[in-house]
Tab-separated table of C-alpha atoms and ligand atoms in Angstrom:
chain	number	residue	atom	x	y	z
A	1	MET	CA	133.363	119.558	168.908
A	2	ASP	CA	134.327	116.072	167.539
A	3	ILE	CA	132.632	115.156	164.439
A	4	LEU	CA	132.254	111.822	165.794
A	5	THR	CA	133.061	109.901	169.056
A	6	LEU	CA	132.784	106.233	169.675
A	7	ASN	CA	132.396	105.360	173.338
A	8	THR	CA	133.061	101.586	174.421
A	9	ASN	CA	133.249	102.422	178.126
A	10	LEU	CA	130.280	100.042	178.971
A	11	LEU	CA	131.830	96.955	177.034
A	12	LYS	CA	135.035	96.506	179.426
A	13	GLN	CA	133.856	93.666	180.808
A	14	TYR	CA	133.134	91.859	177.369
A	15	ILE	CA	136.544	92.335	175.505
A	16	THR	CA	139.698	91.548	177.202
A	17	HIS	CA	142.970	93.159	176.479
A	18	GLU	CA	144.480	90.238	174.979
A	19	GLU	CA	141.783	89.919	172.693
A	20	LYS	CA	141.931	93.322	171.521
A	21	ALA	CA	145.603	92.454	170.670
A	22	LYS	CA	144.736	89.582	168.767
A	23	TYR	CA	142.210	91.568	166.820
A	24	ALA	CA	144.638	94.582	166.386
A	25	GLU	CA	146.908	92.248	164.437
A	26	ALA	CA	144.412	90.767	162.065
A	27	VAL	CA	142.937	94.176	161.475
A	28	LYS	CA	146.428	95.602	160.450
A	29	GLU	CA	146.837	92.606	157.616
A	30	ILE	CA	143.092	93.435	156.559
A	31	HIS	CA	143.901	97.155	156.242
A	32	ARG	CA	146.933	96.351	154.640
A	33	LYS	CA	145.282	93.994	151.989
A	34	MET	CA	142.273	96.422	151.424
A	35	ASN	CA	144.752	99.373	150.515
A	36	GLU	CA	146.794	97.481	148.031
A	37	GLY	CA	143.730	96.068	146.770
A	38	THR	CA	144.384	92.353	147.323
A	39	SER	CA	141.687	91.452	149.820
A	40	VAL	CA	138.802	89.319	148.593
A	41	GLY	CA	136.184	91.471	146.567
A	42	ALA	CA	138.882	94.089	145.800
A	43	ASP	CA	137.386	94.766	142.933
A	44	TYR	CA	134.709	96.820	144.665
A	45	LEU	CA	136.783	98.955	146.966
A	46	GLY	CA	136.286	102.002	144.704
A	47	TRP	CA	134.211	103.944	147.473
A	48	LEU	CA	137.412	103.561	149.830
A	49	ASN	CA	139.132	106.653	148.239
A	50	LEU	CA	135.852	108.095	146.122
A	51	PRO	CA	135.635	110.897	148.448
A	52	LEU	CA	139.349	112.002	148.191
A	53	LYS	CA	139.278	112.365	144.379
A	54	ASN	CA	138.494	115.671	142.387
A	55	GLN	CA	134.924	115.408	141.257
A	56	GLU	CA	134.159	118.911	140.296
A	57	THR	CA	133.189	118.187	137.013
A	58	LEU	CA	130.829	115.507	137.707
A	59	LEU	CA	129.482	117.682	140.817
A	60	GLN	CA	128.629	120.615	138.599
A	61	SER	CA	126.859	118.352	136.141
A	62	ILE	CA	124.841	116.941	138.686
A	63	GLU	CA	123.988	120.747	140.287
A	64	THR	CA	123.130	121.949	136.975
A	65	LEU	CA	120.761	119.253	136.234
A	66	ALA	CA	119.434	119.384	139.686
A	67	LYS	CA	118.502	123.201	139.242
A	68	GLU	CA	116.653	122.339	136.005
A	69	ILE	CA	114.904	119.922	137.890
A	70	GLY	CA	114.063	122.411	140.177
A	71	GLU	CA	112.667	124.457	137.978
A	72	ARG	CA	110.820	122.078	135.717
A	73	ALA	CA	109.409	119.623	138.246
A	74	SER	CA	107.662	119.520	141.598
A	75	VAL	CA	107.936	115.849	142.038
A	76	LEU	CA	111.035	113.817	141.474
A	77	ILE	CA	110.427	109.901	141.295
A	78	VAL	CA	113.411	108.054	142.409
A	79	ILE	CA	113.054	104.518	140.859
A	80	GLY	CA	115.379	102.049	142.855
A	81	VAL	CA	115.760	99.490	145.000
A	82	GLY	CA	118.244	98.423	148.106
A	83	GLY	CA	121.509	100.646	147.882
A	84	SER	CA	119.997	102.168	144.666
A	85	TYR	CA	117.459	104.421	146.973
A	86	LEU	CA	118.552	103.751	150.682
A	87	GLY	CA	121.133	106.145	150.899
A	88	THR	CA	119.026	108.982	149.594
A	89	LYS	CA	116.351	108.419	151.781
A	90	ALA	CA	118.479	107.895	154.779
A	91	VAL	CA	120.065	111.465	154.158
A	92	HIS	CA	116.890	113.070	152.770
A	93	ASP	CA	114.734	112.044	155.612
A	94	ALA	CA	117.502	112.917	158.178
A	95	LEU	CA	117.563	116.520	157.107
A	96	ARG	CA	113.851	117.333	156.047
A	97	PRO	CA	111.392	119.118	158.294
A	98	TYR	CA	109.053	116.639	160.434
A	99	PHE	CA	105.859	118.583	159.019
A	100	GLY	CA	105.135	120.003	155.348
A	101	LYS	CA	107.652	120.546	152.453
A	102	THR	CA	110.884	121.170	152.290
A	103	GLY	CA	110.973	124.834	150.843
A	104	ARG	CA	110.627	125.143	147.142
A	105	THR	CA	112.778	122.062	146.196
A	106	PRO	CA	110.759	119.354	144.351
A	107	GLU	CA	109.383	116.421	146.626
A	108	ILE	CA	111.442	113.238	146.273
A	109	VAL	CA	108.918	110.132	146.148
A	110	TYR	CA	110.180	106.571	145.650
A	111	ALA	CA	109.218	103.691	143.426
A	112	GLY	CA	110.621	100.349	142.457
A	113	GLN	CA	110.909	98.959	146.140
A	114	ASN	CA	108.146	96.781	146.324
A	115	MET	CA	105.295	95.234	144.236
A	116	SER	CA	102.363	96.705	145.421
A	117	GLY	CA	99.789	97.649	143.029
A	118	ALA	CA	98.052	100.098	145.558
A	119	TYR	CA	101.110	101.838	145.967
A	120	MET	CA	101.719	102.044	142.179
A	121	GLN	CA	98.378	103.402	141.468
A	122	GLN	CA	98.165	105.930	144.500
A	123	LEU	CA	101.548	107.099	143.065
A	124	LEU	CA	100.187	107.937	139.302
A	125	ARG	CA	96.996	109.213	140.914
A	126	TYR	CA	99.201	111.567	143.463
A	127	ILE	CA	101.480	112.978	140.393
A	128	GLU	CA	98.120	113.595	137.801
A	129	ASP	CA	98.286	117.380	138.480
A	130	LYS	CA	102.355	117.636	139.359
A	131	GLU	CA	105.137	118.149	137.048
A	132	VAL	CA	107.572	115.208	137.258
A	133	PHE	CA	111.021	114.184	136.499
A	134	ILE	CA	112.212	110.790	137.190
A	135	ASN	CA	115.700	109.287	138.218
A	136	VAL	CA	115.565	105.453	137.418
A	137	ILE	CA	118.585	104.189	139.428
A	138	SER	CA	119.907	100.316	139.139
A	139	LYS	CA	123.714	99.406	138.825
A	140	SER	CA	122.848	96.362	136.974
A	141	GLY	CA	119.799	97.667	135.096
A	142	THR	CA	118.285	94.533	135.462
A	143	THR	CA	116.828	94.645	138.774
A	144	THR	CA	113.038	93.394	138.707
A	145	GLU	CA	111.256	95.492	141.145
A	146	PRO	CA	112.722	99.017	139.694
A	147	ALA	CA	112.583	97.615	136.009
A	148	ILE	CA	108.840	96.829	136.298
A	149	ALA	CA	108.126	100.465	137.937
A	150	PHE	CA	109.983	101.921	135.351
A	151	ARG	CA	108.289	100.262	132.689
A	152	ILE	CA	104.956	101.583	133.995
A	153	LEU	CA	106.212	105.072	134.684
A	154	ARG	CA	108.121	105.298	131.556
A	155	ALA	CA	104.721	104.490	129.826
A	156	TYR	CA	102.693	107.143	131.913
A	157	MET	CA	105.374	109.642	131.113
A	158	GLU	CA	105.523	108.934	127.390
A	159	GLU	CA	101.722	109.292	127.222
A	160	ARG	CA	101.582	112.398	129.619
A	161	TYR	CA	104.612	114.260	128.076
A	162	GLY	CA	105.211	112.672	124.336
A	163	GLU	CA	108.596	113.403	123.189
A	164	GLU	CA	109.538	115.675	126.183
A	165	ALA	CA	109.455	112.831	128.362
A	166	SER	CA	112.977	111.864	127.572
A	167	GLU	CA	114.350	114.924	128.928
A	168	ARG	CA	112.189	114.206	132.255
A	169	ILE	CA	113.925	110.865	132.709
A	170	VAL	CA	117.437	110.491	134.131
A	171	VAL	CA	119.169	107.367	133.985
A	172	THR	CA	121.870	106.381	136.894
A	173	THR	CA	123.514	102.934	135.674
A	174	ASP	CA	126.424	101.193	134.668
A	175	GLN	CA	128.867	102.750	132.190
A	176	MET	CA	128.547	100.186	129.440
A	177	LYS	CA	126.095	97.259	130.280
A	178	GLY	CA	122.486	96.523	131.219
A	179	ALA	CA	118.927	96.991	129.677
A	180	LEU	CA	118.813	100.421	131.403
A	181	LYS	CA	121.957	101.373	129.643
A	182	GLN	CA	120.790	100.331	126.565
A	183	LEU	CA	117.273	101.973	126.726
A	184	ALA	CA	118.962	105.440	127.947
A	185	ASN	CA	121.139	105.307	124.772
A	186	GLU	CA	118.186	104.767	122.495
A	187	LYS	CA	115.936	107.151	124.159
A	188	GLY	CA	118.571	109.692	124.312
A	189	TYR	CA	117.862	110.009	128.507
A	190	ARG	CA	120.337	111.799	130.035
A	191	SER	CA	122.595	109.461	132.316
A	192	PHE	CA	125.077	109.325	135.302
A	193	VAL	CA	127.512	106.597	135.788
A	194	ILE	CA	127.938	104.321	138.487
A	195	PRO	CA	131.745	103.597	138.894
A	196	ASP	CA	132.341	99.847	138.175
A	197	ASP	CA	134.291	99.255	141.711
A	198	VAL	CA	131.416	100.459	143.652
A	199	GLY	CA	128.536	98.108	144.485
A	200	GLY	CA	125.069	99.183	145.530
A	201	ARG	CA	125.164	99.474	149.170
A	202	TYR	CA	128.479	101.387	148.940
A	203	SER	CA	127.232	103.885	146.457
A	204	VAL	CA	125.476	106.709	148.304
A	205	LEU	CA	128.226	108.986	147.888
A	206	THR	CA	128.046	108.496	143.638
A	207	PRO	CA	125.487	110.033	141.488
A	208	VAL	CA	123.091	107.425	143.259
A	209	GLY	CA	122.700	109.609	145.939
A	210	LEU	CA	124.092	112.587	145.007
A	211	LEU	CA	121.684	113.546	141.916
A	212	PRO	CA	118.451	112.967	144.231
A	213	LEU	CA	119.887	114.687	147.110
A	214	ALA	CA	121.011	117.796	145.072
A	215	VAL	CA	117.218	117.894	143.787
A	216	ALA	CA	116.154	117.727	147.413
A	217	GLY	CA	118.101	120.907	148.188
A	218	SER	CA	121.019	118.896	149.984
A	219	ASP	CA	124.312	120.561	150.341
A	220	ILE	CA	126.184	117.547	148.552
A	221	ARG	CA	129.528	119.179	148.814
A	222	ALA	CA	129.429	119.360	152.294
A	223	LEU	CA	128.102	115.765	152.264
A	224	LEU	CA	131.184	114.892	150.384
A	225	ALA	CA	133.387	117.196	152.434
A	226	GLY	CA	132.092	114.938	155.867
A	227	ALA	CA	133.269	111.828	153.937
A	228	LYS	CA	136.588	112.825	152.704
A	229	ARG	CA	137.402	113.958	156.310
A	230	ALA	CA	136.131	110.520	157.556
A	231	ALA	CA	138.177	108.887	154.785
A	232	GLN	CA	141.531	110.848	155.966
A	233	GLU	CA	140.514	109.983	159.477
A	234	SER	CA	140.679	106.395	158.809
A	235	THR	CA	143.704	105.753	157.449
A	236	ASP	CA	145.669	104.550	160.374
A	237	ASP	CA	146.079	100.734	160.730
A	238	HIS	CA	146.341	101.034	164.433
A	239	LEU	CA	143.464	99.615	165.946
A	240	GLU	CA	143.309	102.214	168.926
A	241	ARG	CA	143.454	104.979	166.474
A	242	ASN	CA	141.014	104.161	164.113
A	243	MET	CA	137.345	104.784	165.145
A	244	ALA	CA	135.719	102.690	162.624
A	245	TYR	CA	137.987	99.724	163.047
A	246	ARG	CA	137.498	99.820	166.788
A	247	TYR	CA	133.429	99.723	166.193
A	248	ALA	CA	134.103	96.653	163.724
A	249	VAL	CA	136.121	94.927	166.362
A	250	ALA	CA	134.021	95.553	169.007
A	251	ARG	CA	131.026	94.075	167.053
A	252	GLN	CA	133.117	91.139	166.232
A	253	ALA	CA	134.298	90.252	169.733
A	254	LEU	CA	130.440	90.727	170.929
A	255	TYR	CA	129.161	88.209	167.904
A	256	LYS	CA	131.856	85.747	168.945
A	257	LYS	CA	130.501	86.033	172.809
A	258	GLY	CA	127.348	84.944	171.408
A	259	TYR	CA	125.643	88.696	170.899
A	260	LYS	CA	124.417	87.810	167.526
A	261	ILE	CA	122.073	90.753	167.055
A	262	GLU	CA	122.855	94.445	166.944
A	263	LEU	CA	120.340	96.962	167.362
A	264	LEU	CA	121.109	100.441	166.013
A	265	ALA	CA	119.184	102.597	168.275
A	266	SER	CA	118.458	106.572	168.030
A	267	PHE	CA	116.529	108.950	169.908
A	268	GLU	CA	115.564	111.116	167.133
A	269	PRO	CA	112.986	110.028	164.715
A	270	ALA	CA	114.453	111.465	161.621
A	271	LEU	CA	117.177	109.018	161.797
A	272	LYS	CA	114.494	106.103	161.096
A	273	ASN	CA	115.611	105.594	157.435
A	274	PHE	CA	119.174	106.048	158.208
A	275	HIS	CA	118.703	102.868	160.192
A	276	GLU	CA	117.142	101.215	157.041
A	277	TRP	CA	120.421	102.011	155.032
A	278	TRP	CA	122.590	100.745	157.880
A	279	LYS	CA	120.836	97.683	158.013
A	280	GLN	CA	121.205	96.960	154.589
A	281	LEU	CA	124.539	97.743	154.658
A	282	PHE	CA	125.624	95.619	157.345
A	283	GLY	CA	123.003	92.763	156.703
A	284	GLU	CA	124.154	92.093	152.948
A	285	SER	CA	127.508	92.570	153.356
A	286	GLU	CA	128.200	90.463	156.508
A	287	GLY	CA	125.075	87.960	156.536
A	288	LYS	CA	126.513	85.086	154.474
A	289	ALA	CA	128.456	81.546	155.008
A	290	LEU	CA	126.013	80.691	157.695
A	291	LYS	CA	127.123	83.546	159.824
A	292	GLY	CA	126.812	87.454	160.321
A	293	ILE	CA	125.565	89.965	163.140
A	294	PHE	CA	121.840	90.197	162.565
A	295	PRO	CA	121.162	93.984	162.165
A	296	ALA	CA	118.345	95.574	163.405
A	297	ALA	CA	117.109	98.878	164.703
A	298	VAL	CA	114.886	100.707	167.098
A	299	SER	CA	113.604	104.225	167.450
A	300	TYR	CA	113.352	105.564	170.834
A	301	SER	CA	111.355	106.416	172.949
A	302	THR	CA	108.785	105.015	170.651
A	303	ASP	CA	110.258	101.652	170.875
A	304	LEU	CA	111.233	101.665	174.647
A	305	HIS	CA	107.716	101.318	175.295
A	306	SER	CA	107.217	98.268	173.156
A	307	ILE	CA	110.211	95.975	172.401
A	308	GLY	CA	112.098	97.739	175.089
A	309	GLN	CA	110.815	95.130	177.634
A	310	TYR	CA	112.420	92.437	175.599
A	311	ILE	CA	115.673	94.319	175.259
A	312	GLN	CA	115.955	94.773	178.874
A	313	ASP	CA	114.575	91.669	180.127
A	314	GLY	CA	114.598	88.917	177.230
A	315	GLU	CA	116.861	86.723	175.978
A	316	ARG	CA	120.688	87.965	176.092
A	317	MET	CA	121.702	87.678	172.387
A	318	LEU	CA	121.276	91.441	171.875
A	319	PHE	CA	123.897	94.242	171.615
A	320	GLU	CA	122.918	98.047	171.233
A	321	THR	CA	124.382	100.750	169.501
A	322	LEU	CA	123.077	103.651	170.639
A	323	LEU	CA	123.439	106.723	167.916
A	324	HIS	CA	123.142	110.292	169.429
A	325	PHE	CA	123.994	113.783	168.179
A	326	ASN	CA	124.947	116.903	170.325
A	327	GLU	CA	123.736	120.086	168.525
A	328	VAL	CA	120.302	120.569	167.438
A	329	THR	CA	118.705	123.530	165.674
A	330	ASP	CA	115.231	122.995	167.081
A	331	ASP	CA	114.165	122.531	170.613
A	332	GLN	CA	111.387	123.084	172.690
A	333	GLY	CA	111.059	123.953	176.705
A	334	ILE	CA	108.773	122.760	178.945
A	335	PRO	CA	106.277	125.394	180.411
A	336	PHE	CA	106.066	126.111	183.870
A	337	ASP	CA	102.593	125.757	185.271
A	338	ASP	CA	101.407	127.268	188.377
A	339	ALA	CA	99.205	124.280	189.569
A	340	ASP	CA	101.437	121.648	188.617
A	341	ARG	CA	98.868	118.847	188.535
A	342	ASP	CA	101.108	116.948	186.274
A	343	GLY	CA	103.838	117.130	188.909
A	344	LEU	CA	106.327	118.229	185.611
A	345	ASN	CA	107.385	121.518	187.008
A	346	TYR	CA	110.838	120.227	188.024
A	347	LEU	CA	111.597	120.034	184.427
A	348	SER	CA	110.554	123.281	183.331
A	349	THR	CA	114.066	124.395	183.467
A	350	LYS	CA	114.776	121.938	180.468
A	351	THR	CA	113.998	121.749	177.334
A	352	LEU	CA	113.170	118.416	175.227
A	353	ASN	CA	116.203	117.774	174.039
A	354	ASP	CA	117.825	118.054	177.447
A	355	ILE	CA	115.157	115.214	178.446
A	356	ASN	CA	116.145	113.140	175.345
A	357	ARG	CA	119.789	113.311	176.225
A	358	ILE	CA	119.207	112.336	179.839
A	359	SER	CA	116.762	109.388	178.293
A	360	LYS	CA	119.441	108.105	176.383
A	361	ASN	CA	121.820	108.294	178.988
A	362	GLY	CA	119.625	106.261	181.605
A	363	THR	CA	118.471	104.019	178.815
A	364	ALA	CA	122.270	103.150	178.228
A	365	LEU	CA	123.097	102.478	181.889
A	366	ALA	CA	119.833	100.091	182.225
A	367	HIS	CA	120.470	98.469	179.373
A	368	ALA	CA	123.897	97.563	180.406
A	369	ASP	CA	122.870	96.697	183.818
A	370	GLY	CA	120.540	94.700	182.088
A	371	GLY	CA	123.278	92.471	180.272
A	372	VAL	CA	123.064	94.325	176.955
A	373	PRO	CA	126.569	95.310	175.847
A	374	VAL	CA	126.239	99.120	174.787
A	375	ILE	CA	128.416	100.871	172.282
A	376	GLN	CA	127.710	104.702	172.094
A	377	LEU	CA	128.171	106.590	168.836
A	378	GLU	CA	127.925	110.466	169.394
A	379	LEU	CA	127.744	112.547	166.300
A	380	GLY	CA	128.509	116.327	166.568
A	381	LYS	CA	125.526	117.634	164.561
A	382	LEU	CA	122.788	116.453	162.029
A	383	ASP	CA	123.745	118.166	158.771
A	384	GLU	CA	125.307	117.046	155.462
A	385	PHE	CA	128.747	117.152	156.530
A	386	HIS	CA	128.424	115.125	159.791
A	387	LEU	CA	126.266	112.680	157.907
A	388	GLY	CA	128.552	112.323	155.074
A	389	TYR	CA	131.070	111.235	157.922
A	390	LEU	CA	128.782	108.984	159.354
A	391	LEU	CA	128.090	107.369	156.214
A	392	TYR	CA	131.979	106.739	155.280
A	393	PHE	CA	132.608	105.640	158.850
A	394	PHE	CA	129.795	102.765	158.982
A	395	MET	CA	131.050	101.590	155.182
A	396	LYS	CA	134.657	101.350	156.363
A	397	ALA	CA	133.480	99.837	159.556
A	398	CYS	CA	131.509	97.133	157.679
A	399	ALA	CA	134.103	96.042	155.269
A	400	MET	CA	136.477	95.536	158.171
A	401	SER	CA	133.833	93.741	160.378
A	402	ALA	CA	133.006	91.664	157.257
A	403	TYR	CA	136.743	90.697	156.634
A	404	LEU	CA	137.180	90.150	160.411
A	405	SER	CA	134.536	87.541	160.195
A	406	GLY	CA	135.991	85.955	157.000
A	407	VAL	CA	133.232	86.879	154.193
A	408	ASN	CA	133.427	89.091	151.380
A	409	PRO	CA	131.911	92.298	152.414
A	410	PHE	CA	130.904	93.115	148.397
A	411	ASP	CA	129.184	90.230	147.041
A	412	GLN	CA	125.265	88.931	148.180
A	413	PRO	CA	124.953	85.710	146.697
A	414	GLY	CA	121.644	85.007	148.897
A	415	VAL	CA	119.721	87.788	147.278
A	416	GLU	CA	119.860	85.510	144.222
A	417	ALA	CA	118.036	82.616	145.650
A	418	TYR	CA	114.356	84.396	146.006
A	419	LYS	CA	114.813	85.934	142.533
A	420	SER	CA	115.435	82.498	141.015
A	421	LYS	CA	112.656	80.827	142.721
A	422	THR	CA	110.383	83.761	142.214
A	423	PHE	CA	111.602	83.730	138.422
A	424	SER	CA	110.585	80.015	137.950
A	425	LEU	CA	107.262	80.614	139.693
A	426	LEU	CA	106.442	83.296	137.501
A	427	LYS	CA	107.390	81.703	134.208
A	428	LYS	CA	105.085	78.640	135.506
A	429	SER	CA	102.187	80.780	135.784
A	430	GLY	CA	102.675	82.529	132.639
A	431	GLU	CA	102.393	79.440	130.808
B	1	LIG	O1	124.046	96.100	147.352
B	1	LIG	C1	123.620	95.813	146.282
B	1	LIG	O2	124.184	95.737	145.394
B	1	LIG	C2	122.354	95.704	146.214
B	1	LIG	O3	121.387	95.917	147.393
B	1	LIG	C3	121.670	96.408	145.118
B	1	LIG	O4	122.012	97.800	145.716
B	1	LIG	C4	120.552	96.277	144.872
B	1	LIG	O5	120.007	95.005	144.724
B	1	LIG	C5	119.718	97.112	143.579
B	1	LIG	O6	120.318	96.598	142.483
B	1	LIG	P1	120.784	97.398	141.499
B	1	LIG	O7	121.153	98.753	141.720
B	1	LIG	O8	121.507	96.682	140.331
B	1	LIG	O9	119.328	97.263	140.863
């Protein structure tokens, strides 16, 4: 079974052979520059070969600490925003059970992604009778939301655990700079480094994601092995032989034809937070210089009964990327009912997952008929290895897609605007 397949059969009418040939040339050139480290923003291409490196020492220290946290805590609070937590949440939520806790590993809760007083108060109440560890994650070490959350939670930990607090706080940040690094040095917190050449939204396969995922009981070696396979399989500069580049080109070709919004759609609710990671990756990498595909996401069947109406019949500016996976561990049959009052006996030889797959195929055909270009991605299975592959696939595709549209995939100048306005308002109100 393939790890990931990309099916663009439903795009034939949108992209001509001539267009593809032009893109193929551009792809070759960008690929060369990325590999030589001469593309725009090349200082942040560290993620490209990271899964190919031997990281044994790092993995062992992550696993040792994860074990200790598992023994000493029932809750790990991950403090971080954007790329500093979305990858963890994406993978963790994709793999955890829908109901109840994940075995005996600590529960992962998040802070520092919002400024809600209610959220923080309730979090403080929630952890009151639980043993707590904190992993505060910020590449810059200066981002306001996690910095404020950390100030509050650090005060709580010091009050509650006294000197032991510094054993229970782990910092993941830049090697040298930033307020967080300074604090870690002063207080003696254990710390992990986010490599200089890996930006936030490309950092899930660094300690940013690896430590909390290891604490949550995920097999981080399998995650990295999947990413490694994706890295090995995406080294070809030939468009037709590089799946990540084919996806990037399909997106850009559709964008040029006026399809300005991409909907990532999946039929498994567990992928909802994977969508959030994907949205940040593509939105922050491509949405600049007054251009970029707007990344949105839908969860089916739920959204087929809400904005499904718009997708089928509304303004034609959407294209859809359906993400499905093949093998499912849990499944449920449909019982046969003698009376058959609901008329569903015709489904009694099928399982819910069979019906889900048929519904995915039906949705693809209906949306394509309705004028929505549909790209289909099929993941072999939902586990760490396959998710690692998928994460890397999207990062590589995203970099190529951003370069094809002529922007730097690794900066986020627009994020600064809200920060400076907020700061000036905060300073004014503090005077
Ligand atoms: O992709 C990025 O670089 C950003 O989205 C960051 O992840 C986010 O702003 C958090 O930054 P930091 O890790 O420096 O706190």
